[in-house]
Coordinates of C-alpha atoms in Angstrom, one line a residue:
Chain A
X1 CA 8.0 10.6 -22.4
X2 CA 6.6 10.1 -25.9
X3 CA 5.4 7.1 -25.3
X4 CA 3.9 8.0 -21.8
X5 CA 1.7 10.5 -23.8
X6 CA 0.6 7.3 -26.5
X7 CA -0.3 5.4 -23.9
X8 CA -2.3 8.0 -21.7
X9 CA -3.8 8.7 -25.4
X10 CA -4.7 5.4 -25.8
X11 CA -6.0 4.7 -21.8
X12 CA -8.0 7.9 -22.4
X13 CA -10.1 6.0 -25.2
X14 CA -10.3 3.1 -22.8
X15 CA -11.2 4.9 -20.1
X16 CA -8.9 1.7 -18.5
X17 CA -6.9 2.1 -15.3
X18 CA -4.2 -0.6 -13.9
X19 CA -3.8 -1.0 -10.1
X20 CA -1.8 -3.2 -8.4
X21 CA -2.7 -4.9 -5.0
X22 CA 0.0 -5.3 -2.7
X23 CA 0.9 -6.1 1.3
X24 CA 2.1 -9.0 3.4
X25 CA 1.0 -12.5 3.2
X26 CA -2.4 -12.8 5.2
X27 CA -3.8 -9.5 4.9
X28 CA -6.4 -10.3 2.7
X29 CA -5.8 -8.9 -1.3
X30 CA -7.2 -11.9 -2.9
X31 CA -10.4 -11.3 -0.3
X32 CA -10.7 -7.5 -1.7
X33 CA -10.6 -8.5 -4.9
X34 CA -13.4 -11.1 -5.5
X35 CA -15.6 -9.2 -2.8
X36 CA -15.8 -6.3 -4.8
X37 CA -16.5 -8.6 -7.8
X38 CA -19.1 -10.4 -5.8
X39 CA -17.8 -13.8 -6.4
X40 CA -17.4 -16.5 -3.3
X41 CA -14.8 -15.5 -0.7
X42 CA -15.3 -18.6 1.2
X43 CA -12.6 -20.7 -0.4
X44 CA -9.3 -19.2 -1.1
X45 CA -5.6 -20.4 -0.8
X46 CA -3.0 -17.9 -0.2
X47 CA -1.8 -16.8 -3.7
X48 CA 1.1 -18.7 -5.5
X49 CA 2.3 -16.1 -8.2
X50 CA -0.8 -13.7 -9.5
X51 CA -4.5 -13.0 -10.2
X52 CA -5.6 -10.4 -12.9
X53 CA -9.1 -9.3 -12.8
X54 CA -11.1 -7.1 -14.8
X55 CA -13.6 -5.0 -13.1
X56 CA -16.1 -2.7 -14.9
X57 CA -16.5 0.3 -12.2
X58 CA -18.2 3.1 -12.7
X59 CA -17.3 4.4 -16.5
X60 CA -13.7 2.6 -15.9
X61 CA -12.7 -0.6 -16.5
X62 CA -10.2 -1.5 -13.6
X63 CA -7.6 -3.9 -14.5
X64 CA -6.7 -5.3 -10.7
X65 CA -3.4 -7.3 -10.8
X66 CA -3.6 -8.9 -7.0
X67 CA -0.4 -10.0 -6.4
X68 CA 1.1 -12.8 -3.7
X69 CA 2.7 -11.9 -0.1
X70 CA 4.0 -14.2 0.7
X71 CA 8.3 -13.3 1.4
X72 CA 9.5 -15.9 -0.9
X73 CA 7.3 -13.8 -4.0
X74 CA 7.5 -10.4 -2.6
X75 CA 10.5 -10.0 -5.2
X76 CA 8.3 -10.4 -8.0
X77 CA 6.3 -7.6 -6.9
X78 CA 9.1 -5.2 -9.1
X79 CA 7.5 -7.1 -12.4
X80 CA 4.3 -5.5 -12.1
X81 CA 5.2 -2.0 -11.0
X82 CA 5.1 -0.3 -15.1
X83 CA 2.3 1.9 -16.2
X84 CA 0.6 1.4 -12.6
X85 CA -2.3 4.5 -12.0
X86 CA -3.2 3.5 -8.4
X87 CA -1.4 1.1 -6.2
X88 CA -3.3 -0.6 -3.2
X89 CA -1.3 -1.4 -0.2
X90 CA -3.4 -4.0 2.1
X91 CA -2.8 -4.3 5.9
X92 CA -4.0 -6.8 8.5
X93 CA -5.2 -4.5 11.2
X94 CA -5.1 -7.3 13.4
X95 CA -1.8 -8.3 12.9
X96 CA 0.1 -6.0 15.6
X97 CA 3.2 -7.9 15.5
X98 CA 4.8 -8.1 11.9
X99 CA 3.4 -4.2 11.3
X100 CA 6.9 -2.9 11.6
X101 CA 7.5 -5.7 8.2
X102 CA 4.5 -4.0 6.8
X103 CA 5.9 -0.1 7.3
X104 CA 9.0 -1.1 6.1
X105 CA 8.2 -3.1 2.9
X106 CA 5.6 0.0 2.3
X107 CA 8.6 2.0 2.3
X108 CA 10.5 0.3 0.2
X109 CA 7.7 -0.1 -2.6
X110 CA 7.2 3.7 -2.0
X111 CA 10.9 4.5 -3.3
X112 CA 10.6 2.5 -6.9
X113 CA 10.5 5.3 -9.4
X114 CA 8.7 3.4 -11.9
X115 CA 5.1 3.9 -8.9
X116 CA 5.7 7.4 -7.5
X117 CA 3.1 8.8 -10.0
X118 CA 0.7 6.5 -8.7
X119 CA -2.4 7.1 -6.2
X120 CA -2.0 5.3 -2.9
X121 CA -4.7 3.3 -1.3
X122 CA -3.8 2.1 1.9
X123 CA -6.9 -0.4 3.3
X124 CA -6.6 -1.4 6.8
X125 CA -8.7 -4.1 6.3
X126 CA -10.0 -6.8 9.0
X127 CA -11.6 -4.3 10.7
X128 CA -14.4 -6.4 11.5
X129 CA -12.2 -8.6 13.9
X130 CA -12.3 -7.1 17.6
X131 CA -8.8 -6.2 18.2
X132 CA -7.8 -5.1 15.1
X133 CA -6.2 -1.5 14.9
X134 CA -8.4 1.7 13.6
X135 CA -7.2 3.6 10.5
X136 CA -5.7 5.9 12.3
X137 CA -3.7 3.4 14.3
X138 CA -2.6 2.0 11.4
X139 CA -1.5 5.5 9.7
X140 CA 0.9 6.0 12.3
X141 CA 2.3 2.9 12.6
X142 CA 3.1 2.9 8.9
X143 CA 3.8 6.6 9.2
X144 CA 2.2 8.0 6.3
X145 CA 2.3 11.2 7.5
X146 CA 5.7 11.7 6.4
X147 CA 4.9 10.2 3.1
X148 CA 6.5 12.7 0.1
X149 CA 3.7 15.5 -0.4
X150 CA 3.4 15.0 -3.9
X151 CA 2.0 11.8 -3.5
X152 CA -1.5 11.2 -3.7
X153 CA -3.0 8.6 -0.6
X154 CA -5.9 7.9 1.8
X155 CA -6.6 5.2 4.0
X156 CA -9.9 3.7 4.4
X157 CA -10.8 0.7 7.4
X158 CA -12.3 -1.8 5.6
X159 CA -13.6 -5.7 6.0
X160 CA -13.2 -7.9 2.9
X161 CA -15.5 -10.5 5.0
X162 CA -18.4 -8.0 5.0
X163 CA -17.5 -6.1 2.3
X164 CA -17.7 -2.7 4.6
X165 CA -15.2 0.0 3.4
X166 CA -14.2 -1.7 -0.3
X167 CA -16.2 0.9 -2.1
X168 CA -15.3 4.0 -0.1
X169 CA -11.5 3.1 -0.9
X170 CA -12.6 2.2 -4.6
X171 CA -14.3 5.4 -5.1
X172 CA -11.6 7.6 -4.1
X173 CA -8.6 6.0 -6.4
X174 CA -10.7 5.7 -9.1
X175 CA -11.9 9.8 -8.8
X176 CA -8.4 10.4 -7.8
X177 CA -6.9 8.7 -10.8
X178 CA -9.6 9.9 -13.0
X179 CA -8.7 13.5 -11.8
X180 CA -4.8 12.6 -12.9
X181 CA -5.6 11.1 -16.4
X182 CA -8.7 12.1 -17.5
X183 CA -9.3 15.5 -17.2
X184 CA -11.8 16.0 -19.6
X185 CA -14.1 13.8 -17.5
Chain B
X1 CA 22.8 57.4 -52.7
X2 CA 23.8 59.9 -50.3
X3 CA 21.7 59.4 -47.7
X4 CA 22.5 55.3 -47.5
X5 CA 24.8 56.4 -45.1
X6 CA 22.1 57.4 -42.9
X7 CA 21.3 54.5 -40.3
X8 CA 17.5 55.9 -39.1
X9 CA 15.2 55.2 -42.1
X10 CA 12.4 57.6 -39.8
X11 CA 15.0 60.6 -40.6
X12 CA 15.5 59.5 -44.0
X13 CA 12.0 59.7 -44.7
X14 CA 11.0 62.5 -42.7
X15 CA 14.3 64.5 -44.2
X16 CA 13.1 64.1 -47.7
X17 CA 9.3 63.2 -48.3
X18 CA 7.3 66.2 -49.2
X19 CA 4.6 67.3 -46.1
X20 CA 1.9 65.0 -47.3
X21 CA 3.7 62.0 -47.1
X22 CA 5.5 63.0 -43.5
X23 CA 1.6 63.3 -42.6
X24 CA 1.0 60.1 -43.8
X25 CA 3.8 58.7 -42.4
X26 CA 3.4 60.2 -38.9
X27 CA -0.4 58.5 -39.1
X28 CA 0.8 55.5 -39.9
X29 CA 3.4 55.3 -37.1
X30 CA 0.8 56.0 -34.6
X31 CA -1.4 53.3 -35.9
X32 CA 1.6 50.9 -35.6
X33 CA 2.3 52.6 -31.8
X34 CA -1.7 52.2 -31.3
X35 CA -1.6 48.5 -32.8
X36 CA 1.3 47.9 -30.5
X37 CA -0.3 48.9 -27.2
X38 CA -3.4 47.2 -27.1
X39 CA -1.4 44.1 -28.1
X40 CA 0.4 44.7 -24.8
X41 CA -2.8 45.2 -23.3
X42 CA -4.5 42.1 -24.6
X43 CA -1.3 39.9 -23.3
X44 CA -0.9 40.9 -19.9
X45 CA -4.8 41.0 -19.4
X46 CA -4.8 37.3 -21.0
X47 CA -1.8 36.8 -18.6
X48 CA -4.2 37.6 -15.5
X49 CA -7.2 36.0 -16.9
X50 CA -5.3 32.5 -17.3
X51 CA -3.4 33.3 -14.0
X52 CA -7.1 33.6 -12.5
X53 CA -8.9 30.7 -14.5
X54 CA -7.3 27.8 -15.0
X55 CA -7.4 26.0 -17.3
X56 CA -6.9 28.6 -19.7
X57 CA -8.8 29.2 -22.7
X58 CA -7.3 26.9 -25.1
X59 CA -4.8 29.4 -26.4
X60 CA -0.6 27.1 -26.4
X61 CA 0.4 30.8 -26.3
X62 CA -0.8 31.8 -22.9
X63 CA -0.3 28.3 -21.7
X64 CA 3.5 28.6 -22.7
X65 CA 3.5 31.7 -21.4
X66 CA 2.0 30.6 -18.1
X67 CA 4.4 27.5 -18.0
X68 CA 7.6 29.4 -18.7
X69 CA 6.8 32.1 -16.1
X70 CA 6.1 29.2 -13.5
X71 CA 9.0 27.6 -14.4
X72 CA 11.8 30.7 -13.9
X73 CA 10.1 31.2 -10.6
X74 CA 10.9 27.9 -9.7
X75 CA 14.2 27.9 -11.0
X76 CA 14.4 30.9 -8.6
X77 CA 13.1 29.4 -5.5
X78 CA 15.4 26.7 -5.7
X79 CA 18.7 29.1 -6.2
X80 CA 17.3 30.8 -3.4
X81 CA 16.9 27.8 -1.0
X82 CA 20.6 26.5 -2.2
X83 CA 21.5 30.5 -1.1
X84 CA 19.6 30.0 2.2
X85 CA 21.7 26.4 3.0
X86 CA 24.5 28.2 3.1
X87 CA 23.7 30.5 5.9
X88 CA 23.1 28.5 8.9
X89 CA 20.7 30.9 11.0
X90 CA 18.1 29.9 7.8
X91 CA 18.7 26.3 8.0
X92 CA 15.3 25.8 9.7
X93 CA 13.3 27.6 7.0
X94 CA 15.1 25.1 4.3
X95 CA 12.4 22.3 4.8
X96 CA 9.4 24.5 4.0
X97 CA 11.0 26.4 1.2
X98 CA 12.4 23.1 -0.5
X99 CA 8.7 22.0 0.0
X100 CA 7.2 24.9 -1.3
X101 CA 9.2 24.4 -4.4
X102 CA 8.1 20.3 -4.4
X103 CA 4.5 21.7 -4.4
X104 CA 5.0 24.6 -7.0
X105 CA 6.5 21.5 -9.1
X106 CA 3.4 19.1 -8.9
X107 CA 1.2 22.4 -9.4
X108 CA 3.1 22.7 -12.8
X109 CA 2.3 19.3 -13.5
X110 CA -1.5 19.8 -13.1
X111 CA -1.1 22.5 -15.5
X112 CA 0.0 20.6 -18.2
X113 CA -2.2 17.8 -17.7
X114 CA -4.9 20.2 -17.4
X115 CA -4.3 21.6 -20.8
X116 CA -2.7 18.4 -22.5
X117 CA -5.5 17.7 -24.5
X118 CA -5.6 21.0 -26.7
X119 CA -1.3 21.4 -26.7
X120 CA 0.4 19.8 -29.7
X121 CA 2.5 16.5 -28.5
X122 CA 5.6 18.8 -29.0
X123 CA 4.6 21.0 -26.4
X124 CA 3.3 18.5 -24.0
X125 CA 6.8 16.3 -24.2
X126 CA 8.7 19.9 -23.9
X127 CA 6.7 20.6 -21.1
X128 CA 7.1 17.2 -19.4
X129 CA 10.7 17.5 -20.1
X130 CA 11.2 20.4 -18.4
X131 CA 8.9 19.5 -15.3
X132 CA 11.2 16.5 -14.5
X133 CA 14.6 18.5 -15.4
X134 CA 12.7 20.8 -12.4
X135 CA 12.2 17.6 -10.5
X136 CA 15.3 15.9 -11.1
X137 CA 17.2 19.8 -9.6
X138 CA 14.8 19.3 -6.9
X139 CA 15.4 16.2 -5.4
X140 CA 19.5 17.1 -6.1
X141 CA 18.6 19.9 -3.8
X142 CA 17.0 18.0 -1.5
X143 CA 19.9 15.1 -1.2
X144 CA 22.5 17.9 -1.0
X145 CA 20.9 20.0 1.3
X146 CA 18.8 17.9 3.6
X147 CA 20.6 14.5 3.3
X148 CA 18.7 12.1 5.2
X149 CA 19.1 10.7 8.5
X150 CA 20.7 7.4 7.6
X151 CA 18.9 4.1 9.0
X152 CA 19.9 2.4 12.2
X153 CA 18.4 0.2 14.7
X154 CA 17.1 1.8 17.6
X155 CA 16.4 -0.3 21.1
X156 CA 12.7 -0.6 21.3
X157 CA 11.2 -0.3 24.8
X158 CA 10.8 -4.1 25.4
X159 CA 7.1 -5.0 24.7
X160 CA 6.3 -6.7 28.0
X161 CA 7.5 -7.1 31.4
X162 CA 8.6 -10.7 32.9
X163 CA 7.2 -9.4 36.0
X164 CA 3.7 -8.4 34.7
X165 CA 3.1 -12.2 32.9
X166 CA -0.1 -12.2 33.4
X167 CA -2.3 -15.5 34.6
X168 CA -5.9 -14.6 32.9
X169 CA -6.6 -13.2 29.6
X170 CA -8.9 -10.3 31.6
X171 CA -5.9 -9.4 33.1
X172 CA -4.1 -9.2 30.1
X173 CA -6.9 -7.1 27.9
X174 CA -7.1 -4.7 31.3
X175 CA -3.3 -4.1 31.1
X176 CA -3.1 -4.1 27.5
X177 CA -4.8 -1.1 27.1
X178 CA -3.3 0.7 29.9
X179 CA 0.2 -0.4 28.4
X180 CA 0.2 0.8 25.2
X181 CA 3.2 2.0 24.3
X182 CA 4.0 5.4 22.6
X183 CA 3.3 4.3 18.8
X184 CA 0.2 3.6 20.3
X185 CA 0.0 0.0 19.4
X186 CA -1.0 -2.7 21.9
X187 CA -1.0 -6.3 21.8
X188 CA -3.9 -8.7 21.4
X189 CA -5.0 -11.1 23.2
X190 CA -3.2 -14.1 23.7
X191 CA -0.9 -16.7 25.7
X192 CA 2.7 -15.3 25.6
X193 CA 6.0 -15.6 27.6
X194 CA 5.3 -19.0 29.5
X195 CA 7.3 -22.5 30.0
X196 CA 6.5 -25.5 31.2
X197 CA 2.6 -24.7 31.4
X198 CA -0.6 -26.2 30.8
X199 CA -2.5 -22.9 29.1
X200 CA -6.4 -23.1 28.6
X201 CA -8.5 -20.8 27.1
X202 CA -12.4 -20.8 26.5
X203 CA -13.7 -18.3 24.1
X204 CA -17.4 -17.6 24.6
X205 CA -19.2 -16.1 21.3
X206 CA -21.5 -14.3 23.9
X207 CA -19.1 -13.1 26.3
X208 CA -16.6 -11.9 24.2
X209 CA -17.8 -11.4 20.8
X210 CA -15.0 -12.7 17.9
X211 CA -11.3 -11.9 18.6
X212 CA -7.9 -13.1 17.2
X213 CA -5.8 -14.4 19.7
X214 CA -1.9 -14.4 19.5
X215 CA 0.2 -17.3 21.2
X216 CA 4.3 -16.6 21.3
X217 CA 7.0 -17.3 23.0
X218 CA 5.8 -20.3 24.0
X219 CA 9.0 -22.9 25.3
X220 CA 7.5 -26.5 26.2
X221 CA 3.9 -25.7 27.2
X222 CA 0.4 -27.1 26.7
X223 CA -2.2 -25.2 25.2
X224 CA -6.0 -25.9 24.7
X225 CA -8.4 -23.2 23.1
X226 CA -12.0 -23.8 22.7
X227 CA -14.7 -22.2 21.1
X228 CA -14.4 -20.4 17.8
X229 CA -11.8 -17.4 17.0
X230 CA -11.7 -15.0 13.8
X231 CA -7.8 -14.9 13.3
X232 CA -5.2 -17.0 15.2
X233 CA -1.3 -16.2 15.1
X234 CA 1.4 -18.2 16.2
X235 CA 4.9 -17.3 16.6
X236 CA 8.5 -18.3 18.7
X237 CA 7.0 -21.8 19.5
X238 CA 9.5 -24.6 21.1
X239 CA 8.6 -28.1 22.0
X240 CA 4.9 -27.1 22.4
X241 CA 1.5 -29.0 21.8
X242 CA -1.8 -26.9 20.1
X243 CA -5.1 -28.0 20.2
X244 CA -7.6 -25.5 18.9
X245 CA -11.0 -25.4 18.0
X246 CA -12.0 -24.0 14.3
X247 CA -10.7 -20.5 13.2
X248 CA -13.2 -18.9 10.6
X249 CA -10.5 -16.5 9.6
X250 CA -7.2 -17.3 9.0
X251 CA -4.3 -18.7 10.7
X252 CA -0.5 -17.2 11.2
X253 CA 2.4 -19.3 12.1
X254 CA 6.0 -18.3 12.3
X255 CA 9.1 -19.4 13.7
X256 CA 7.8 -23.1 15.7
X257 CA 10.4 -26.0 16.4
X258 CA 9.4 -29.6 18.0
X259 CA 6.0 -28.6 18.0
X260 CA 2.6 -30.6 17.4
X261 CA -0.6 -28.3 15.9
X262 CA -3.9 -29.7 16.1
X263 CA -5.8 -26.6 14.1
X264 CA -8.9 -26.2 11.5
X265 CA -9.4 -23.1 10.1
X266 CA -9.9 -21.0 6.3
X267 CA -6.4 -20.5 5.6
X268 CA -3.3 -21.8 7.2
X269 CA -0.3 -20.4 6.4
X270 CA 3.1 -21.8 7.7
X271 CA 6.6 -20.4 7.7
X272 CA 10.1 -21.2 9.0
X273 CA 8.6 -24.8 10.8
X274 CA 11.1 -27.3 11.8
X275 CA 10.3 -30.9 12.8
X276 CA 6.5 -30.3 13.4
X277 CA 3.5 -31.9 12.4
X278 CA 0.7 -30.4 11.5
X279 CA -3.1 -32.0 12.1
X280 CA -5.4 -29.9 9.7
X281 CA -9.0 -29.3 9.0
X282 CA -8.5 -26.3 6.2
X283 CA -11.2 -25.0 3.4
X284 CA -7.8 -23.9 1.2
X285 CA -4.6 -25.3 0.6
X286 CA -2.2 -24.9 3.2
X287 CA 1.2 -23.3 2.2
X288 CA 4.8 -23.5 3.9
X289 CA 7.8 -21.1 3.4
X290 CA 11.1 -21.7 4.7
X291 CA 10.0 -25.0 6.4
X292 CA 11.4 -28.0 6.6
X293 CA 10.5 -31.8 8.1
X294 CA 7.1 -30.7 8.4
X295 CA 4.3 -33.8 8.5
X296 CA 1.0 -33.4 8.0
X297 CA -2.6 -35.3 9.0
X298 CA -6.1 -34.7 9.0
X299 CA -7.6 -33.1 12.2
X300 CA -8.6 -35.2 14.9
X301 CA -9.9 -33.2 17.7
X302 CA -13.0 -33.6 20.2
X303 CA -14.5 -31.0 23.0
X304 CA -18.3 -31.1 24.1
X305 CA -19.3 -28.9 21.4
X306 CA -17.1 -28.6 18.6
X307 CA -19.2 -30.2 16.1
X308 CA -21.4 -27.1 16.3
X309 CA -18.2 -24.6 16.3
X310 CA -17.0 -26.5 13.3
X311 CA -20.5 -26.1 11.7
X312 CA -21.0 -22.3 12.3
X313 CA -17.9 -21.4 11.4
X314 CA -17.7 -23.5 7.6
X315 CA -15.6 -25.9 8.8
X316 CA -18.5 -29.0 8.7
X317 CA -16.7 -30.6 6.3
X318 CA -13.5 -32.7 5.9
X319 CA -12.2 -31.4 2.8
X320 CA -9.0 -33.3 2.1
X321 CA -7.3 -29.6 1.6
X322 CA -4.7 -31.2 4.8
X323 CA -2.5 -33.1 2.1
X324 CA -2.5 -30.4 -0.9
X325 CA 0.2 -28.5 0.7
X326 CA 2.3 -25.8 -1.3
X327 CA 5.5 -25.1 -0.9
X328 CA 6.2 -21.2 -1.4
X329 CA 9.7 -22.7 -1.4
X330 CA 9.8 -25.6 -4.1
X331 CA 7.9 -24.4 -7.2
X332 CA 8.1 -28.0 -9.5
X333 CA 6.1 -30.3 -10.0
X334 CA 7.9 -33.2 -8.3
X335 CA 7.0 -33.8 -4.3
X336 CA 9.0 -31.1 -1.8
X337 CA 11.2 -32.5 0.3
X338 CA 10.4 -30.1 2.7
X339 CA 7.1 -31.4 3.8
X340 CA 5.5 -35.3 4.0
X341 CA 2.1 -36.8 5.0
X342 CA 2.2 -38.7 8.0
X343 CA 1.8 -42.7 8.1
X344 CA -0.7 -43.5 9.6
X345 CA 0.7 -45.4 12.5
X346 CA 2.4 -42.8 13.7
X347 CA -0.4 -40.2 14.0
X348 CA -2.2 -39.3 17.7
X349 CA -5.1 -40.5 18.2
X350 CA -8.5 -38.4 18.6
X351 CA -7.5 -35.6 21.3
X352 CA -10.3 -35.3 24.3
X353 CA -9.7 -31.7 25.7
X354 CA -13.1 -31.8 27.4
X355 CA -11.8 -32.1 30.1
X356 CA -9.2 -29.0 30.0
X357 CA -10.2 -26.3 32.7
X358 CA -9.1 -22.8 32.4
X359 CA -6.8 -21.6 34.6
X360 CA -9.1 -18.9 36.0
X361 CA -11.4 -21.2 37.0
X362 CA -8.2 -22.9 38.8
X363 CA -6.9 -20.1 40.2

């Protein structure tokens, strides 16, 4: 506990904030992340290992660690779990099928210790594709209703290919976060 | 020396200091009683104030006093939900009590956040000790006296009927979202359930506005799509042949044996493949997972029209991105053995499905 108080100290000068983007293969994290750093989303291979990106937002400066789905990495995932403030959990809304995979590997990322103080952004992203499941469809499938009351989540439809939603989703972890760490604020 | 004996110094004064000084004395003591009141006063009206404003005014004192006073009643709540678990007739009320107590918890953790930044470090680590030794009890309570239901596999109401396979995709969308099962999920559209079958499908931009479109459980079939699609997925394919016109999104593919793909799309992802080649048009690298004796060629497909599609949806351009294949499953530098590009001489030729009908228009 000593050194959680140094490094909120520290952060607090900083005004810096990690969060960690995570979800199955395909649903779009590396899309999220360059969108919202309006850089070209035309060309992008499915992520071998990890992309860091630091994003001035606001006052903040977000430190986005968007990690790979696919299963083979999906054990890696544990590396980046320490000192996380807000963890982003990205769902294909289209794809119906492997959303049982998607509730379950939620749940199992929900039980590490070292993330149950962080804020939970859950996108349902592709929500520009006809088809895809509404937010509210997807909160039930993934049952976050039942989710443990201490944590701190919202979901937000979203579309990495028109950018819809990305800053509604940002606003709130980065207030709700804010609200955590810096209180002064 | 006498009087030593005497355990009340107030009589030992009183007894023998001449009248002036008992006045004195007797001033004094109510100025000490006085003193000692209003500082009685002033705590339990601070006591309110920071009970009523939060945060409170800076003060550790109050702060402790407002965290220790949280933090008993806690330590109560929980004795009395472990009190109420042993009576069965309150079971039911155990959930909500033990959740009060989770929320009474979290609220002392606001607290100290709230105040961390005036409390000395000692405070704010005693504090944080003490809120997880609270959490720590909690969750002991909760294990013991709620344990959880443990995990099983439950027989999910089968996701489609034989007897419903439907012939047209309007049929399908219709009963799709009459179908949708309790969790209130329903299936996209797509080509699934079929054998031996020549499967066409004609996406219209106009008519139907860009969809993803599933194909699975596919055993030795045939299947042409034309026109352009946001998001294709593929899964439970057997000794099938794909042609499909481009994909702006991404495409899905799981689970395919003896298979031939003739796809273009953004992103192409590939997992658990078996002896299937793969002919490719992709703006990315394409990755497999789990794969093995995959093969791989550039694209070499023709409909009236697909030069357009191909345009409008980015896909113009040959890219060479069809032989930079990853393999999620061999991270060196040295060539997979999982996964080779095909000579040429064994490659199809340019597939014509002009001529494919759909079966609506058959039927």
């Amino acid at each position: 506990m000593g050194l959680l108080s140094i490094i909120r100290k520290i952060k607090r000068k900083e005004k810096e904030m990690r969060i960690l983007m995570v979800g199955l293969d395909n649903s779009g994290k590396t899309t999220i992340v360059l969108k919202i750093n309006g850089e070209d989303t035309s060309v992008i291979s499915p992520t071998l290992g990890f992309n860091i990106k630091t994003i001035k937002y606001q006052k903040y400066s977000l430190n986005i660690w968007d990690v790979g789905g696919q299963k083979t990495i999906r054990s890696y995932w544990r590396n980046y779990f320490e000192q996380t403030d807000g963890l982003v959990w990205v769902v294909d809304s289209s794809d119906v099928r492997r959303l049982d995979d998607c509730r379950m590997e939620l749940e199992n990322l929900l039980k590490e210790e070292r993330l149950s103080g962080a804020s939970l952004l859950v996108f349902a992203n592709k929500q520009d594709i006809q088809g895809a499941l509404k937010p509210s469809e997807i909160a039930k499938a993934l049952n976050l209703d039942a989710l443990d009351r201490t944590r701190h989540w919202k979901i937000v439809g979203c579309s990495a290919y028109t950018g819809e939603g990305l800053l509604e989703g940002f606003d709130w972890m980065v207030q709700d976060i804010a609200s955590r760490i810096y209180v002064l604020d | 020396m006498d009087e030593q004996d005497q355990s009340q110094p107030n009589q030992f004064s009183s007894e023998t200091l001449d009248p002036i000084a008992q006045m004195k004395h007797a001033a004094m003591l109510e100025r000490l009683s006085n003193l000692h009141r209003s500082r009685l006063q002033q705590s339990a009206s601070r006591r309110t104030d920071s009970a009523a404003a939060s945060p409170a005014f800076e003060s550790v004192h109050s702060f402790l006093d407002r965290f220790s006073d949280s933090k008993r009643s806690i330590e109560a709540d929980l004795a009395r939900c472990r009190a109420l678990a042993s009576d069965p007739a309150s079971a039911p009320n155990l959930k909500p009590e033990l959740e009060k107590v989770s929320a009474s918890i979290a609220d002392l953790d606001r607290l100290v956040a709230e105040n961390s930044y005036f409390l000395p470090s000692y405070e704010v680590r005693s504090s944080l000790k003490a809120i997880s030794e609270l959490k720590e009890a909690l969750d002991s309570a909760n294990s013991e006296l709620m344990p959880r239901k443990k995990f099983s596999f439950k027989n999910k109401a089968s996701r489609k009927d034989p007897c419903v396979l439907v012939q047209q995709i309007d049929e399908i969308k219709v009963l799709d979202a009459e179908k949708s099962n309790p969790g209130g999920v329903r299936d996209s559209p797509g080509f699934r359930n079929k054998e031996n079958a020549v499967l066409v499908k004609h996406f219209r931009v106009s008519e139907e506005g860009e969809g993803n479109f599933s194909l699975s459980d596919l055993n030795s079939c045939e299947v042409y799509l034309k026109g352009r699609i946001r998001a294709l997925f593929v899964h439970r394919l057997r000794n099938c042949r794909i042609f499909a016109g481009p994909v702006q999104g991404s495409i899905l593919i799981e689970d395919v044996n003896d298979c031939l793909f003739m796809l273009s799309s953004h992103q192409i992802r590939i997992h658990q493949a078996r002896a299937t080649d793969f002919y490719l048009r992709v703006r990315s690298r394409p990755i497999i997972e789990d794969s093995n004796g995959v093969r791989f060629a550039p694209y070499r497909l023709f409909y009236k029209g697909i030069d357009e599609d191909l345009k409008d949806s980015g896909l113009g351009e040959e890219t060479g991105n069809w032989a930079n294949v990853d393999d999620f499953k061999w991270l060196r530098a040295v060539q997979s053995p999982n996964w080779c590009l095909m000579p040429e001489e064994e490659r199809v030729g340019t597939t014509n499905s002009s001529d494919r009908e759909e079966q609506c228009d058959d039927e």
